Short mmCIF file of C-alpha atoms and ligand atoms in Angstrom, two decimals:
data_model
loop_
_atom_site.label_atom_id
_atom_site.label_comp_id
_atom_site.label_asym_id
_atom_site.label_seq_id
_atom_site.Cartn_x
_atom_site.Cartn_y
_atom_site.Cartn_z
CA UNK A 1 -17.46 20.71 11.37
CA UNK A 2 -13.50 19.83 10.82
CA UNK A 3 -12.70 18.91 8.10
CA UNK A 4 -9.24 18.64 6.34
CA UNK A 5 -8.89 20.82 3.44
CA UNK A 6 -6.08 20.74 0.32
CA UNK A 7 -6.15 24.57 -1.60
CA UNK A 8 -3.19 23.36 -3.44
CA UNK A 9 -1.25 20.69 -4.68
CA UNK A 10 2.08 19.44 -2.73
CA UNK A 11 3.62 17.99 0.16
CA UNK A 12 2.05 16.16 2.82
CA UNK A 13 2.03 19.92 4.89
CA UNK A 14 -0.63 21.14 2.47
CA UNK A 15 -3.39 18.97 4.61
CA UNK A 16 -4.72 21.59 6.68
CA UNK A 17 -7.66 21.48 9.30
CA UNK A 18 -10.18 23.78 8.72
CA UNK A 19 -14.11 24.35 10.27
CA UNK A 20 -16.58 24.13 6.91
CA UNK A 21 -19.56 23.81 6.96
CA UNK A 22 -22.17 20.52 7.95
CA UNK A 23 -23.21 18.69 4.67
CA UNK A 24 -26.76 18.34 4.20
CA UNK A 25 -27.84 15.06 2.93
CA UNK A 26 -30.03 16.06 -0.80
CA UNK A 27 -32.31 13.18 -2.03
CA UNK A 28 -30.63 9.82 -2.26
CA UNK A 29 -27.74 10.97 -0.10
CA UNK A 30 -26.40 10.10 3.69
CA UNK A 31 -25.04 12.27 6.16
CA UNK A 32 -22.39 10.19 8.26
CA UNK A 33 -20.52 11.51 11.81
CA UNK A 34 -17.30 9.57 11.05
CA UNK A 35 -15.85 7.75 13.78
CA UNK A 36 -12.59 6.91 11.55
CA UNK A 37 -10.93 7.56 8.17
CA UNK A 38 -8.49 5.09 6.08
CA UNK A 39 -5.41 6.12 4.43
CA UNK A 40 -4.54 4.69 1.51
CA UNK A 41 -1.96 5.36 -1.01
CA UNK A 42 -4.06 6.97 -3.51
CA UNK A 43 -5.07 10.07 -1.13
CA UNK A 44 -1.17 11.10 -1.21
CA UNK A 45 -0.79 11.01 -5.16
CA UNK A 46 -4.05 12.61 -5.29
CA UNK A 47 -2.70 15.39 -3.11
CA UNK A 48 0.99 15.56 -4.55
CA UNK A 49 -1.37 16.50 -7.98
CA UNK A 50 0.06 13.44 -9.73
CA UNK A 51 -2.32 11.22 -10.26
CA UNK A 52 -4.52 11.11 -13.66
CA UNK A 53 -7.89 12.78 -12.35
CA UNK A 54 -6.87 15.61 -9.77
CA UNK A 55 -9.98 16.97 -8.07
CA UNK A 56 -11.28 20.43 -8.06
CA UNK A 57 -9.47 22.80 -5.38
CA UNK A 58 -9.96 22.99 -2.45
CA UNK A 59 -11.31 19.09 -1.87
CA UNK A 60 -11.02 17.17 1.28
CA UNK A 61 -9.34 13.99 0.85
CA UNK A 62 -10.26 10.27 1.25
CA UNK A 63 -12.80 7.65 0.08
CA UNK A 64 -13.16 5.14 2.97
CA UNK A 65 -14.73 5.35 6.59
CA UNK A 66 -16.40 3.87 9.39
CA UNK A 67 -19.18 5.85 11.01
CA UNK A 68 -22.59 6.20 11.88
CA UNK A 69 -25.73 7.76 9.89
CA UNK A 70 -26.51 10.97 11.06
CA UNK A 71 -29.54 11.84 8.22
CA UNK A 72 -30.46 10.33 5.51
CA UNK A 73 -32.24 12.28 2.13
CA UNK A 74 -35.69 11.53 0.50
CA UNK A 75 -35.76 8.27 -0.78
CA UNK A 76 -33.13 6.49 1.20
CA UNK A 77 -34.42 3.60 2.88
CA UNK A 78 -31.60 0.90 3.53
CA UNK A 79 -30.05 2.59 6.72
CA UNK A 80 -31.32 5.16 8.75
CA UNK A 81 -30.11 7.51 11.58
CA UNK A 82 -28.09 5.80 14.51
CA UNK A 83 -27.17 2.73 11.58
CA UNK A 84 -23.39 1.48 12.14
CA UNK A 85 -21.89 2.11 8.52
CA UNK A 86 -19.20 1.73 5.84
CA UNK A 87 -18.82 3.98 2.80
CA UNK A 88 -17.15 3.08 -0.30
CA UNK A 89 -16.39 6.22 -1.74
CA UNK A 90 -17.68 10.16 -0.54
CA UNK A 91 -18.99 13.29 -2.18
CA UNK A 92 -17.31 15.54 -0.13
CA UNK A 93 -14.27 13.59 1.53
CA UNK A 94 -13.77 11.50 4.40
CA UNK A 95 -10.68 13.17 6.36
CA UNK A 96 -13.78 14.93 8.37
CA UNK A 97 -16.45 14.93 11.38
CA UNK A 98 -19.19 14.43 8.56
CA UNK A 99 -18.96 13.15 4.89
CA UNK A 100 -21.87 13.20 2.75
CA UNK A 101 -22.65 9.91 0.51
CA UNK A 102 -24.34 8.59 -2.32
CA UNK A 103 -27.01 5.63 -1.00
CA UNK A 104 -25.44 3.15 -3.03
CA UNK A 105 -22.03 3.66 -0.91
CA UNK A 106 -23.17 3.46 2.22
CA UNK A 107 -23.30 0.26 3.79
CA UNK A 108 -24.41 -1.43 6.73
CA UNK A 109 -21.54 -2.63 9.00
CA UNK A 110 -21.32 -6.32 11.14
CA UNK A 111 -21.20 -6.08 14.65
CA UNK A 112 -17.88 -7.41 15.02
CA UNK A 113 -16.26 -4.59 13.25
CA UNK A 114 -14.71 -1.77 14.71
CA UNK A 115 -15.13 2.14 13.45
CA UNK A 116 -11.01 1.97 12.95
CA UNK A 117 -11.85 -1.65 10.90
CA UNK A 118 -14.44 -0.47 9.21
CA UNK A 119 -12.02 2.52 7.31
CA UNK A 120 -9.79 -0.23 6.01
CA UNK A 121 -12.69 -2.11 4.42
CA UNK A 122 -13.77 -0.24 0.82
CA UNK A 123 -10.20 0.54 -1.20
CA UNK A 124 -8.01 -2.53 0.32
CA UNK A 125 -10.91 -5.22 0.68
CA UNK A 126 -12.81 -4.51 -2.61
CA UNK A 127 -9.18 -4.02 -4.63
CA UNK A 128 -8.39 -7.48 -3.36
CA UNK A 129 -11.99 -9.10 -4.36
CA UNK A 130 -12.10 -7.65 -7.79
CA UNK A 131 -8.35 -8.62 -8.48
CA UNK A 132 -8.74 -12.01 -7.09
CA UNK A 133 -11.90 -13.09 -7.74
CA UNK A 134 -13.15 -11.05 -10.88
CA UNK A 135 -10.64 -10.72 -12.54
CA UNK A 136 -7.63 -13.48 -11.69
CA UNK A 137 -10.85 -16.00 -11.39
CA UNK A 138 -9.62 -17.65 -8.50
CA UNK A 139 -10.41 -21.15 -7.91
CA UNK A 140 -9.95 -22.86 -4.94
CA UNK A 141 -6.94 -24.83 -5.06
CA UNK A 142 -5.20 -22.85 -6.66
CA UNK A 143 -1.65 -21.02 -5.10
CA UNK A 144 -1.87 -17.21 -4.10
CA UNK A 145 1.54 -14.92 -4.35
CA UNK A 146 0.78 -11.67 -2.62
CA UNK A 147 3.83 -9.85 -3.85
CA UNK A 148 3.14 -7.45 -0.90
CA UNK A 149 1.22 -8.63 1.88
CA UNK A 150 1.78 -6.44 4.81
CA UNK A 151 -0.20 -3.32 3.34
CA UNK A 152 -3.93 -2.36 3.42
CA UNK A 153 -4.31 -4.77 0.40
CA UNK A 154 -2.19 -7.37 0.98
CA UNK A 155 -3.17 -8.25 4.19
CA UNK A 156 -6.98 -8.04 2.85
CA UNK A 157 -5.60 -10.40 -0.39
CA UNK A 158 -4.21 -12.85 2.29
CA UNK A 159 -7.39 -13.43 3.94
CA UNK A 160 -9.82 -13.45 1.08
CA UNK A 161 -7.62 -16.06 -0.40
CA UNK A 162 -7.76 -18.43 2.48
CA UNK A 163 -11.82 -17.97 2.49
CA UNK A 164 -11.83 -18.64 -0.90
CA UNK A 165 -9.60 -22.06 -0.42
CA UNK A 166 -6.28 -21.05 -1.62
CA UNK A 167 -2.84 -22.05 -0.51
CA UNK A 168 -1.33 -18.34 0.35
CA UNK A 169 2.29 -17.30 0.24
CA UNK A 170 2.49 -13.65 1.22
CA UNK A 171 5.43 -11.16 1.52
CA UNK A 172 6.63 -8.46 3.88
CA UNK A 173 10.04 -6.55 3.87
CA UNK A 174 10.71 -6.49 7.52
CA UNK A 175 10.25 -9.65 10.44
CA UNK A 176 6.95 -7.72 11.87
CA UNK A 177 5.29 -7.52 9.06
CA UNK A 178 6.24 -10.31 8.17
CA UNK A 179 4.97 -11.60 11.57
CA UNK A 180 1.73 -9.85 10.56
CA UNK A 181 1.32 -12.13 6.79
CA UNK A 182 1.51 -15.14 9.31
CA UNK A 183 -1.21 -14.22 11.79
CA UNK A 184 -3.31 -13.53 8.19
CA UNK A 185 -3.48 -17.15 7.98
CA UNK A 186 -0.90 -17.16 4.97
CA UNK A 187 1.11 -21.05 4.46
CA UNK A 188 4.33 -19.68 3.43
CA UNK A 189 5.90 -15.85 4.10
CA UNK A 190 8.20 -14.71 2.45
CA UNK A 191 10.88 -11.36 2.22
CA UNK A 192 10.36 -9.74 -0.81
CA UNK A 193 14.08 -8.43 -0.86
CA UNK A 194 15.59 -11.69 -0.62
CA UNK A 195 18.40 -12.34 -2.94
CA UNK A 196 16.99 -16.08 -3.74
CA UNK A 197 12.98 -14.87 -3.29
CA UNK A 198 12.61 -16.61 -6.74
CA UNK A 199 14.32 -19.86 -5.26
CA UNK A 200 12.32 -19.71 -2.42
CA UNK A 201 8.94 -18.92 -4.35
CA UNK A 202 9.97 -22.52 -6.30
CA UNK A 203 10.92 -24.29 -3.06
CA UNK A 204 7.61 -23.96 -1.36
CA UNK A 205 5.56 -24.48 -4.89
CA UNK A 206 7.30 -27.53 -5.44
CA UNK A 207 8.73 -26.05 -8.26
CA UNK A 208 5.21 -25.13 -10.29
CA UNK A 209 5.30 -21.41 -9.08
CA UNK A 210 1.90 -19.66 -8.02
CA UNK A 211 -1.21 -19.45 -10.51
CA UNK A 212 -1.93 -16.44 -9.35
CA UNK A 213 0.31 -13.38 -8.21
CA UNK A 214 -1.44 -10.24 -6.69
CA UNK A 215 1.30 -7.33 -7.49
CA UNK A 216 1.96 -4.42 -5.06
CA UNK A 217 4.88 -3.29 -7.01
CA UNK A 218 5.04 -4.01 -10.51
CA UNK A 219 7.93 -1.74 -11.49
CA UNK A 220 10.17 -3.47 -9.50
CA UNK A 221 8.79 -7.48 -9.75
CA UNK A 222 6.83 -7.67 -12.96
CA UNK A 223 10.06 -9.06 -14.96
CA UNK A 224 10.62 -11.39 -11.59
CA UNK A 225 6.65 -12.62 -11.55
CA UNK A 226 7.13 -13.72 -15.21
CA UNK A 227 9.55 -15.94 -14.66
CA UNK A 228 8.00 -17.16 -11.70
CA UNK A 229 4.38 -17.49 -12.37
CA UNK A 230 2.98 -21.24 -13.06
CA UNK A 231 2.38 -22.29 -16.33
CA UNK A 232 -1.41 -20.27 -17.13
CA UNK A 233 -0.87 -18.62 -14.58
CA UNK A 234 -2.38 -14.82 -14.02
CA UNK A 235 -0.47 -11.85 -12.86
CA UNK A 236 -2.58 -8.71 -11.47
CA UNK A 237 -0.93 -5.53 -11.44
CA UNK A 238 -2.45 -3.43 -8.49
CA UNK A 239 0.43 -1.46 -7.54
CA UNK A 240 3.07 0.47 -9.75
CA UNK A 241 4.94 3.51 -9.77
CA UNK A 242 7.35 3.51 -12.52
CA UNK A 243 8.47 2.20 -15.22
CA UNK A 244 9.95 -1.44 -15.74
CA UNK A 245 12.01 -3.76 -18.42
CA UNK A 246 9.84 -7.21 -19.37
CA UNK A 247 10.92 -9.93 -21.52
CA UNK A 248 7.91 -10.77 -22.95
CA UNK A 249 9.02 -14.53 -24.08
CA UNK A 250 8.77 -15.45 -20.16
CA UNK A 251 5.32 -14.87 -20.52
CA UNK A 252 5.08 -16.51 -24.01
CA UNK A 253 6.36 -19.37 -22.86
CA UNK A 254 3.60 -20.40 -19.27
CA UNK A 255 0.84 -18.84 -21.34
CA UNK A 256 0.66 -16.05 -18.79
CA UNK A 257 -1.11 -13.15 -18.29
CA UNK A 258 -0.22 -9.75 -17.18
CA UNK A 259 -3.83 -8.41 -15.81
CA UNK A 260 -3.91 -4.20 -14.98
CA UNK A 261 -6.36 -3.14 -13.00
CA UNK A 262 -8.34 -0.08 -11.11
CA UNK A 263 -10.65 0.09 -8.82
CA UNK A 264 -12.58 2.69 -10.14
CA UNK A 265 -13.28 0.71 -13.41
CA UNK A 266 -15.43 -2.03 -11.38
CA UNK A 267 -18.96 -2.18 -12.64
CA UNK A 268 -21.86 -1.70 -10.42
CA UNK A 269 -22.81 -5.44 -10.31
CA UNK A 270 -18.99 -6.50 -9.72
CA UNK A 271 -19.62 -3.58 -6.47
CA UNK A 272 -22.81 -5.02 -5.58
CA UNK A 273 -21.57 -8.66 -5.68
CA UNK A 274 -17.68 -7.54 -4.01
CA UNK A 275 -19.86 -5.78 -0.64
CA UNK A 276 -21.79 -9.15 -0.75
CA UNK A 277 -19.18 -11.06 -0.45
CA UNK A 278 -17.28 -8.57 2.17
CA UNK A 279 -20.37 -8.44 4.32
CA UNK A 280 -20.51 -12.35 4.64
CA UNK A 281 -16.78 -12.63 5.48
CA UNK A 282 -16.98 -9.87 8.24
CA UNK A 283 -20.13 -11.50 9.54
CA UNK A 284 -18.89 -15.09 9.84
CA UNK A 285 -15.30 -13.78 10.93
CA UNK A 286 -13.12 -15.15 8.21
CA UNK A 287 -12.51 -11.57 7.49
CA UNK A 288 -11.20 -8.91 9.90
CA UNK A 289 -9.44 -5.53 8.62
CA UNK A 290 -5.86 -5.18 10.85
CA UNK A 291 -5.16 -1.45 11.84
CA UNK A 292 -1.84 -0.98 12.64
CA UNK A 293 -1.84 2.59 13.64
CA UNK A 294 -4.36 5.21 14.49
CA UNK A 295 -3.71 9.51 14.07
CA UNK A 296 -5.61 12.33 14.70
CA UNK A 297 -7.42 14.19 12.02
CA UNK A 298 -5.27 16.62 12.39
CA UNK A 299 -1.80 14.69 12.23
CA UNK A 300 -3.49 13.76 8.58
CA UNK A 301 0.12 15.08 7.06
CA UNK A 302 2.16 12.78 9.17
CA UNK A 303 -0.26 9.92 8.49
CA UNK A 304 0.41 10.97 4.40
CA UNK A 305 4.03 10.50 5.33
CA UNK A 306 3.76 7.25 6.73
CA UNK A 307 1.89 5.61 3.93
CA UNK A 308 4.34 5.85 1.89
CA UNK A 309 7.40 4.98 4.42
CA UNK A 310 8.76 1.53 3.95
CA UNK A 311 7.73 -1.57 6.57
CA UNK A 312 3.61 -1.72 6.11
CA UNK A 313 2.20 -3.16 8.95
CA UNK A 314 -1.68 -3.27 8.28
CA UNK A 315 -3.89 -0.02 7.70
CA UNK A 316 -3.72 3.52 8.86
CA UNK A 317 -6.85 5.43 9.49
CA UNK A 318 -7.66 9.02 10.77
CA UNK A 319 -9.53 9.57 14.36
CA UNK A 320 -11.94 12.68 13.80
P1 LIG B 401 0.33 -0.16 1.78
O1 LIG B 401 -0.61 -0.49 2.89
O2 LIG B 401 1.23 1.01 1.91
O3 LIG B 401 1.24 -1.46 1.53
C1 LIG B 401 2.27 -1.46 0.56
C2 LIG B 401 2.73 -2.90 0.38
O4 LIG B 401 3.72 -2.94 -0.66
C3 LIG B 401 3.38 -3.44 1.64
O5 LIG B 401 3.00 -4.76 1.85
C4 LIG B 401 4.86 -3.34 1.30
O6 LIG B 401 5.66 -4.25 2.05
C5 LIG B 401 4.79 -3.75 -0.15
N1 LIG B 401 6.08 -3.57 -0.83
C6 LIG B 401 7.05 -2.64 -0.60
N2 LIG B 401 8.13 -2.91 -1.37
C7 LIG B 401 7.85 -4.05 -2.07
C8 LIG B 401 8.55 -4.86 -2.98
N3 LIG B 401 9.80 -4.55 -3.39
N4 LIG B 401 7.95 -5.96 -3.48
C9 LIG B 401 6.70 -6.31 -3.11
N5 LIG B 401 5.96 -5.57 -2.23
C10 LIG B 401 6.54 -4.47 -1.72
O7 LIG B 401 -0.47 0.04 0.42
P2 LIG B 401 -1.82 -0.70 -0.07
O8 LIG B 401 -2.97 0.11 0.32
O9 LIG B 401 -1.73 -2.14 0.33
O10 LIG B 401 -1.64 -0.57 -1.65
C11 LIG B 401 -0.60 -1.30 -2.31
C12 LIG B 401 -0.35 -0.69 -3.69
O11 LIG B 401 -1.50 -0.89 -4.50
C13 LIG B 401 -0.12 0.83 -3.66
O12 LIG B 401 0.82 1.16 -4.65
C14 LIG B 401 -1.47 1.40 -4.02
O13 LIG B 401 -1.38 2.67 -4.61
C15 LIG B 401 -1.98 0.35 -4.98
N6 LIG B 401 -3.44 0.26 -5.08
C16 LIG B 401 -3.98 0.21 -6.32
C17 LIG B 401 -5.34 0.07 -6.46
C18 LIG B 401 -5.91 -0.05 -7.83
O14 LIG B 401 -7.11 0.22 -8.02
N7 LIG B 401 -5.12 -0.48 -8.81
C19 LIG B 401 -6.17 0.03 -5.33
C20 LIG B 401 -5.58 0.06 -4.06
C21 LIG B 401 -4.20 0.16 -3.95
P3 LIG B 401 6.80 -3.76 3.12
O15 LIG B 401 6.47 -2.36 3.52
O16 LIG B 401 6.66 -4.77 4.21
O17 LIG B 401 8.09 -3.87 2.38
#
C-alpha cells in the first residue's frame, strides 16, 4: 500500500510517499482501507520533532480517518468487514491506503457522514467535548467564547455548544471564516484582531463577559480572556504556542479559572462517554464536521503547510 512515511524530523518536504507493506490486523485489531485522513495541527509539530513525545523513525503520520473495515482480528466483534468507520487514534498512521487499529478506536460511523467528515471527527470533536463538557462543565445557559472558531476545533466547539443549549460567540480572523462561525449556528461572531474585541465581547454579553472561553491561542489572549471572562467563569486552554505575560489579580478578582488541557490525558470512560455523545449528534444532525479543503495523499506536505497558514476555514483531510 501507500503510505506516507517521515525518516527524519523537519519541514513539511520530509512527508514522503512510499509503498510499505499491508498491515495485518493481530487479535483485537482492525484493518481499515481509508477513504480520507484529517490534518490537524499536532501531525506538523509531531513532524517538525518539537512536540514532547516524538515517535520512533520512520512513522507515518496522523490519528484521525474515515474509512471502511477491511479485516478485523480474533476477538473483534463490534464492526466487521464492509462496516462504515471512524478511528480515534492508529497504530500505524493514518496518512495511508490502510491503517491498522486498536478495537476500542474504531467506531461505527452515521449514515449522514461523509468519508472526508468522518476525518475531522476524533481530534477536533472529542477536544471540544472533553474541554466543554468535562472539564469547563458546561451548563446550558450558560455563554460560550470560542476564542478561535473557524478551525477543526472551533467550528466543532461552536456546534456542540448550541446542542448543549449555550448562547455561542465565536471568532474568525478573516470575513469567510467568519462567514463560516455564522453558518455553525454561533449568536454573535466576532474578529479576533479587532482593536475593541474586548468592547465588543462586553457589548454582546451585556457587560457580564462569557462563563466559559474555549482558547485556540493562549499565548496571545490568555491575559485578554482574564479580563474578560464572567465572574466564575472557566477558561480552557486548548491551543498555545508560546509563552505569555498574566496578571494573575484579573483572575483573583471573577474567581476564574485557567483550565489546561490534552487530549491524550482523557480517561477511557470520558472516551467512551465523548463517542457517545458524538455518535448521537451526527445521528440526529445537530452535528456535522465542515471540510474546507481536500489534498491528495501525496500533496500531504502542502496540506502540513496549510494548517498552519493563517484564515482557517473548517478541516483539511488527505484523499488516499
Ligand atoms: P485550525 O483548524 O488550524 O484552527 C486554528 C484556529 O485558531 C482558527 O480558528 C484560527 O482563526 C484561530 N486563531 C488564529 N489566530 C488567532 C487569534 N489571535 N486568536 C484566536 N484564535 C486565533 O486548528 P485546530 O485543529 O482547530 O486546533 C486549534 C489549536 O488547538 C491548535 O493550536 C492545536 O494544536 C490545538 N489543539 C490542542 C489539542 C489539545 O489536546 N490540547 C487538541 C486539538 C487541537 P483564523 O485562522 O480565522 O484567524
Amino acid at each position: 500500500m501507500k503510505a506516507i512515511r517521515v525518516c527524519e524530523f523537519g519541514e513539511p518536504s520530509v512527508l514522503k510517499m512510499e509503498n510499505v507493506p499491508d498491515p495485518v490486523p493481530g487479535p483485537g485489531q482492525v484493518l481499515i482501507a481509508v477513504k480520507a485522513a484529517g490534518v490537524n495541527p499536532v501531525d506538523t509539530y509531531i513532524r517538525a520533532g518539537t512536540y514532547a513525545k516524538r515517535p520512533a523513525l520512520p512513522y507515518t503520520p496522523g490519528s484521525d480517518a474515515g474509512g471502511v473495515v477491511e479485516a478485523v482480528g480474533a476477538g473483534v466483534t463490534h464492526v466487521r468487514p464492509g462496516d462504515r468507520v471512524y478511528v480515534s487514534g492508529t497504530l500505524t498512521g493514518a496518512y495511508a491506503e490502510k491503517a491498522l487499529s486498536e478495537a476500542a478506536r474504531v467506531h461505527p460511523l452515521p449514515d449522514r457522514i461523509g468519508f472526508p467528515q468522518a476525518a475531522g471527527i476524533y481530534v477536533p470533536y472529542a477536544t471540544a467535548y472533553q474541554s466543554l463538557v468535562h472539564l469547563a462543565r458546561a451548563r446550558s445557559g450558560d455563554t460560550l467564547l470560542v476564542h478561535g472558531a473557524s478551525g477543526g476545533v472551533g467550528g466543532a466547539s461552536v456546534q456542540i455548544g448550541r446542542a448543549v443549549g449555550l448562547t455561542v460567540i465565536g471568532t474568525a480572523g478573516t470575513e469567510r471564516g467568519r462567514q463560516l462561525v455564522r453558518e455553525q449556528g454561533a449568536h454573535h461572531v466576532l474578529d479576533h484582531h479587532a482593536a475593541d474585541f474586548a468592547a465588543q465581547v462586553g457589548n454582546v454579553t451585556n457587560g457580564r463577559g462569557p462563563d466559559i472561553i474555549l482558547e485556540m491561542l493562549a499565548n496571545v489572549n490568555l491575559a485578554k480572556d482574564l479580563q474578560i471572562v464572567a465572574h466564575r467563569g472557566r477558561i480552557v486552554v486548548i491551543g498555545n504556542r508560546g509563552a505569555i505575560e498574566i496578571n494573575p489579580r484579573d483572575g483573583m478578582a471573577k474567581d476564574a479559572t485557567i483550565q489546561g488541557m490534552l487530549l491524550f490525558n482523557a480517561t477511557d470512560d470520558e472516551l467512551r462517554r465523548i463517542h457517545a455523545a458524538l455518535y448521537a449528534g451526527f445521528e440526529n444532525g445537530s452535528l456535522l464536521p465542515v471540510v474546507g479543503s481536500e489534498f491528495r495523499l501525496e500533496d500531504a506536505p502542502k496540506a502540513h503547510e496549510a494548517v498552519m497558514a493563517p484564515g482557517a476555514f473548517g478541516k483539511i483531510v488527505l484523499i488516499p
